[in-house]
Amino acid sequence: MRAVAERQHATADAIAEDVRASIGTISKQAVYDALGMLVKRGLIRRIQPAGSPTLYEDRIGDNHHHLICRSCGRTVDVDCAVGHAPCLTAEEEHGFRIDEAEVIYWGVCPECLAARET
């Protein structure tokens, strides 16, 4: 869990590298299993951007979304501007009981924009 806290929005492979650097040899499967268990218990959050690797973070229990750069993959947290989780009202229109809202904004970060202009 420390590896997730130290590198927010990291892939499982990046987390595995950090864990290996900290404790030595560990299989990638053991890391995937641990991440799955931590997600299942609600201790970390899995972010699954379309067409990109799954990311993990330990910011849970609040209402925030994500902004991802299409060029470099940088991911940042974006607080929801309309209230408590879930902040959408789809359940009122369609009869669902919503327990989570996953909103991902896509764009180009300032660094990648600057690189394009040079």
PDB file of C-alpha atoms in Angstrom:
ATOM      1  CA  MET A   1       0.000   0.000   0.000  1.00  0.00           C
ATOM      2  CA  ARG A   2       2.945   2.299   0.647  1.00  0.00           C
ATOM      3  CA  ALA A   3       4.026   1.941  -2.990  1.00  0.00           C
ATOM      4  CA  VAL A   4       0.582   3.137  -4.128  1.00  0.00           C
ATOM      5  CA  ALA A   5       0.669   6.078  -1.703  1.00  0.00           C
ATOM      6  CA  GLU A   6       4.138   7.129  -2.838  1.00  0.00           C
ATOM      7  CA  ARG A   7       3.316   7.087  -6.551  1.00  0.00           C
ATOM      8  CA  GLN A   8      -0.281   8.092  -7.227  1.00  0.00           C
ATOM      9  CA  HIS A   9      -1.878   7.013 -10.505  1.00  0.00           C
ATOM     10  CA  ALA A  10       0.769   4.341 -11.101  1.00  0.00           C
ATOM     11  CA  THR A  11       0.373   1.170 -13.149  1.00  0.00           C
ATOM     12  CA  ALA A  12       0.687  -2.247 -11.535  1.00  0.00           C
ATOM     13  CA  ASP A  13       4.048  -2.701 -13.285  1.00  0.00           C
ATOM     14  CA  ALA A  14       5.387   0.571 -11.857  1.00  0.00           C
ATOM     15  CA  ILE A  15       4.132  -0.391  -8.404  1.00  0.00           C
ATOM     16  CA  ALA A  16       5.816  -3.804  -8.763  1.00  0.00           C
ATOM     17  CA  GLU A  17       9.121  -2.069  -9.591  1.00  0.00           C
ATOM     18  CA  ASP A  18       8.810   0.116  -6.488  1.00  0.00           C
ATOM     19  CA  VAL A  19       7.990  -2.885  -4.299  1.00  0.00           C
ATOM     20  CA  ARG A  20      10.982  -4.822  -5.680  1.00  0.00           C
ATOM     21  CA  ALA A  21      13.258  -1.862  -4.971  1.00  0.00           C
ATOM     22  CA  SER A  22      11.961  -1.789  -1.412  1.00  0.00           C
ATOM     23  CA  ILE A  23      11.767  -5.462  -0.412  1.00  0.00           C
ATOM     24  CA  GLY A  24      13.603  -7.404  -3.099  1.00  0.00           C
ATOM     25  CA  THR A  25      12.257 -10.201  -5.240  1.00  0.00           C
ATOM     26  CA  ILE A  26       8.489 -10.410  -5.645  1.00  0.00           C
ATOM     27  CA  SER A  27       6.462 -11.763  -8.527  1.00  0.00           C
ATOM     28  CA  LYS A  28       4.333  -9.487 -10.659  1.00  0.00           C
ATOM     29  CA  GLN A  29       1.396 -11.808  -9.943  1.00  0.00           C
ATOM     30  CA  ALA A  30       1.796 -11.285  -6.180  1.00  0.00           C
ATOM     31  CA  VAL A  31       1.611  -7.526  -6.726  1.00  0.00           C
ATOM     32  CA  TYR A  32      -1.481  -7.888  -8.947  1.00  0.00           C
ATOM     33  CA  ASP A  33      -3.108 -10.113  -6.309  1.00  0.00           C
ATOM     34  CA  ALA A  34      -2.317  -7.629  -3.523  1.00  0.00           C
ATOM     35  CA  LEU A  35      -3.655  -4.704  -5.567  1.00  0.00           C
ATOM     36  CA  GLY A  36      -6.851  -6.633  -6.309  1.00  0.00           C
ATOM     37  CA  MET A  37      -7.353  -7.401  -2.623  1.00  0.00           C
ATOM     38  CA  LEU A  38      -6.719  -3.773  -1.614  1.00  0.00           C
ATOM     39  CA  VAL A  39      -9.250  -2.574  -4.214  1.00  0.00           C
ATOM     40  CA  LYS A  40     -11.804  -5.168  -3.086  1.00  0.00           C
ATOM     41  CA  ARG A  41     -11.458  -4.022   0.523  1.00  0.00           C
ATOM     42  CA  GLY A  42     -11.808  -0.377  -0.452  1.00  0.00           C
ATOM     43  CA  LEU A  43      -8.316   0.625   0.654  1.00  0.00           C
ATOM     44  CA  ILE A  44      -7.181   1.819  -2.781  1.00  0.00           C
ATOM     45  CA  ARG A  45      -8.947   2.790  -5.986  1.00  0.00           C
ATOM     46  CA  ARG A  46      -8.564   1.308  -9.462  1.00  0.00           C
ATOM     47  CA  ILE A  47      -8.837   3.754 -12.376  1.00  0.00           C
ATOM     48  CA  GLN A  48      -9.447   2.179 -15.783  1.00  0.00           C
ATOM     49  CA  PRO A  49      -9.011   4.764 -18.554  1.00  0.00           C
ATOM     50  CA  ALA A  50     -10.178   3.491 -21.948  1.00  0.00           C
ATOM     51  CA  GLY A  51      -7.251   2.396 -24.104  1.00  0.00           C
ATOM     52  CA  SER A  52      -4.723   2.915 -21.293  1.00  0.00           C
ATOM     53  CA  PRO A  53      -3.261   0.730 -18.546  1.00  0.00           C
ATOM     54  CA  THR A  54      -5.112   0.469 -15.244  1.00  0.00           C
ATOM     55  CA  LEU A  55      -3.907   2.956 -12.627  1.00  0.00           C
ATOM     56  CA  TYR A  56      -4.067   2.832  -8.832  1.00  0.00           C
ATOM     57  CA  GLU A  57      -4.359   5.511  -6.154  1.00  0.00           C
ATOM     58  CA  ASP A  58      -5.025   5.702  -2.436  1.00  0.00           C
ATOM     59  CA  ARG A  59      -7.266   8.775  -2.544  1.00  0.00           C
ATOM     60  CA  ILE A  60     -10.590   7.163  -1.673  1.00  0.00           C
ATOM     61  CA  GLY A  61     -13.790   8.128   0.067  1.00  0.00           C
ATOM     62  CA  ASP A  62     -14.167  11.521  -1.552  1.00  0.00           C
ATOM     63  CA  ASN A  63     -15.723  12.719  -4.750  1.00  0.00           C
ATOM     64  CA  HIS A  64     -13.041  13.352  -7.327  1.00  0.00           C
ATOM     65  CA  HIS A  65     -12.428  12.535 -10.952  1.00  0.00           C
ATOM     66  CA  HIS A  66      -9.378  12.428 -13.226  1.00  0.00           C
ATOM     67  CA  LEU A  67      -7.818  14.437 -16.031  1.00  0.00           C
ATOM     68  CA  ILE A  68      -5.454  12.512 -18.330  1.00  0.00           C
ATOM     69  CA  CYS A  69      -3.047  13.934 -20.899  1.00  0.00           C
ATOM     70  CA  ARG A  70      -3.475  12.270 -24.292  1.00  0.00           C
ATOM     71  CA  SER A  71       0.196  12.874 -25.124  1.00  0.00           C
ATOM     72  CA  CYS A  72       2.173  11.771 -22.058  1.00  0.00           C
ATOM     73  CA  GLY A  73      -0.434  10.015 -19.896  1.00  0.00           C
ATOM     74  CA  ARG A  74      -0.017  12.362 -16.933  1.00  0.00           C
ATOM     75  CA  THR A  75      -3.000  11.918 -14.610  1.00  0.00           C
ATOM     76  CA  VAL A  76      -4.219  14.493 -12.109  1.00  0.00           C
ATOM     77  CA  ASP A  77      -7.096  14.572  -9.653  1.00  0.00           C
ATOM     78  CA  VAL A  78     -10.018  16.912 -10.311  1.00  0.00           C
ATOM     79  CA  ASP A  79     -12.420  17.629  -7.467  1.00  0.00           C
ATOM     80  CA  CYS A  80     -16.089  17.305  -8.369  1.00  0.00           C
ATOM     81  CA  ALA A  81     -17.727  20.696  -8.507  1.00  0.00           C
ATOM     82  CA  VAL A  82     -21.296  19.584  -7.883  1.00  0.00           C
ATOM     83  CA  GLY A  83     -21.361  17.842  -4.519  1.00  0.00           C
ATOM     84  CA  HIS A  84     -21.088  14.521  -2.776  1.00  0.00           C
ATOM     85  CA  ALA A  85     -20.482  11.146  -4.418  1.00  0.00           C
ATOM     86  CA  PRO A  86     -21.978  10.212  -6.710  1.00  0.00           C
ATOM     87  CA  CYS A  87     -22.446  13.679  -8.125  1.00  0.00           C
ATOM     88  CA  LEU A  88     -24.477  12.569 -11.138  1.00  0.00           C
ATOM     89  CA  THR A  89     -28.229  12.061 -11.149  1.00  0.00           C
ATOM     90  CA  ALA A  90     -28.506   9.218 -13.652  1.00  0.00           C
ATOM     91  CA  GLU A  91     -30.256   7.031 -11.080  1.00  0.00           C
ATOM     92  CA  GLU A  92     -33.208   9.409 -11.022  1.00  0.00           C
ATOM     93  CA  GLU A  93     -33.681   9.047 -14.780  1.00  0.00           C
ATOM     94  CA  HIS A  94     -33.021   5.328 -15.157  1.00  0.00           C
ATOM     95  CA  GLY A  95     -33.835   3.756 -11.788  1.00  0.00           C
ATOM     96  CA  PHE A  96     -30.306   2.570 -10.984  1.00  0.00           C
ATOM     97  CA  ARG A  97     -28.859   2.727  -7.482  1.00  0.00           C
ATOM     98  CA  ILE A  98     -25.484   4.354  -8.172  1.00  0.00           C
ATOM     99  CA  ASP A  99     -22.669   3.815  -5.694  1.00  0.00           C
ATOM    100  CA  GLU A 100     -19.781   5.231  -7.696  1.00  0.00           C
ATOM    101  CA  ALA A 101     -19.213   7.670 -10.542  1.00  0.00           C
ATOM    102  CA  GLU A 102     -16.041   7.419 -12.640  1.00  0.00           C
ATOM    103  CA  VAL A 103     -15.493  10.517 -14.748  1.00  0.00           C
ATOM    104  CA  ILE A 104     -12.318  10.905 -16.788  1.00  0.00           C
ATOM    105  CA  TYR A 105     -11.500  14.077 -18.669  1.00  0.00           C
ATOM    106  CA  TRP A 106      -9.027  13.829 -21.559  1.00  0.00           C
ATOM    107  CA  GLY A 107      -6.853  16.635 -22.900  1.00  0.00           C
ATOM    108  CA  VAL A 108      -3.258  17.794 -23.311  1.00  0.00           C
ATOM    109  CA  CYS A 109      -1.207  18.943 -20.306  1.00  0.00           C
ATOM    110  CA  PRO A 110       0.633  22.300 -20.255  1.00  0.00           C
ATOM    111  CA  GLU A 111       4.049  20.648 -20.702  1.00  0.00           C
ATOM    112  CA  CYS A 112       2.966  18.756 -23.821  1.00  0.00           C
ATOM    113  CA  LEU A 113       1.262  21.863 -25.211  1.00  0.00           C
ATOM    114  CA  ALA A 114       4.474  23.847 -24.715  1.00  0.00           C
ATOM    115  CA  ALA A 115       6.525  21.114 -26.406  1.00  0.00           C
ATOM    116  CA  ARG A 116       4.206  21.211 -29.432  1.00  0.00           C
ATOM    117  CA  GLU A 117       4.696  24.958 -29.784  1.00  0.00           C
ATOM    118  CA  THR A 118       8.504  24.794 -29.928  1.00  0.00           C
TER     119      THR A 118
END
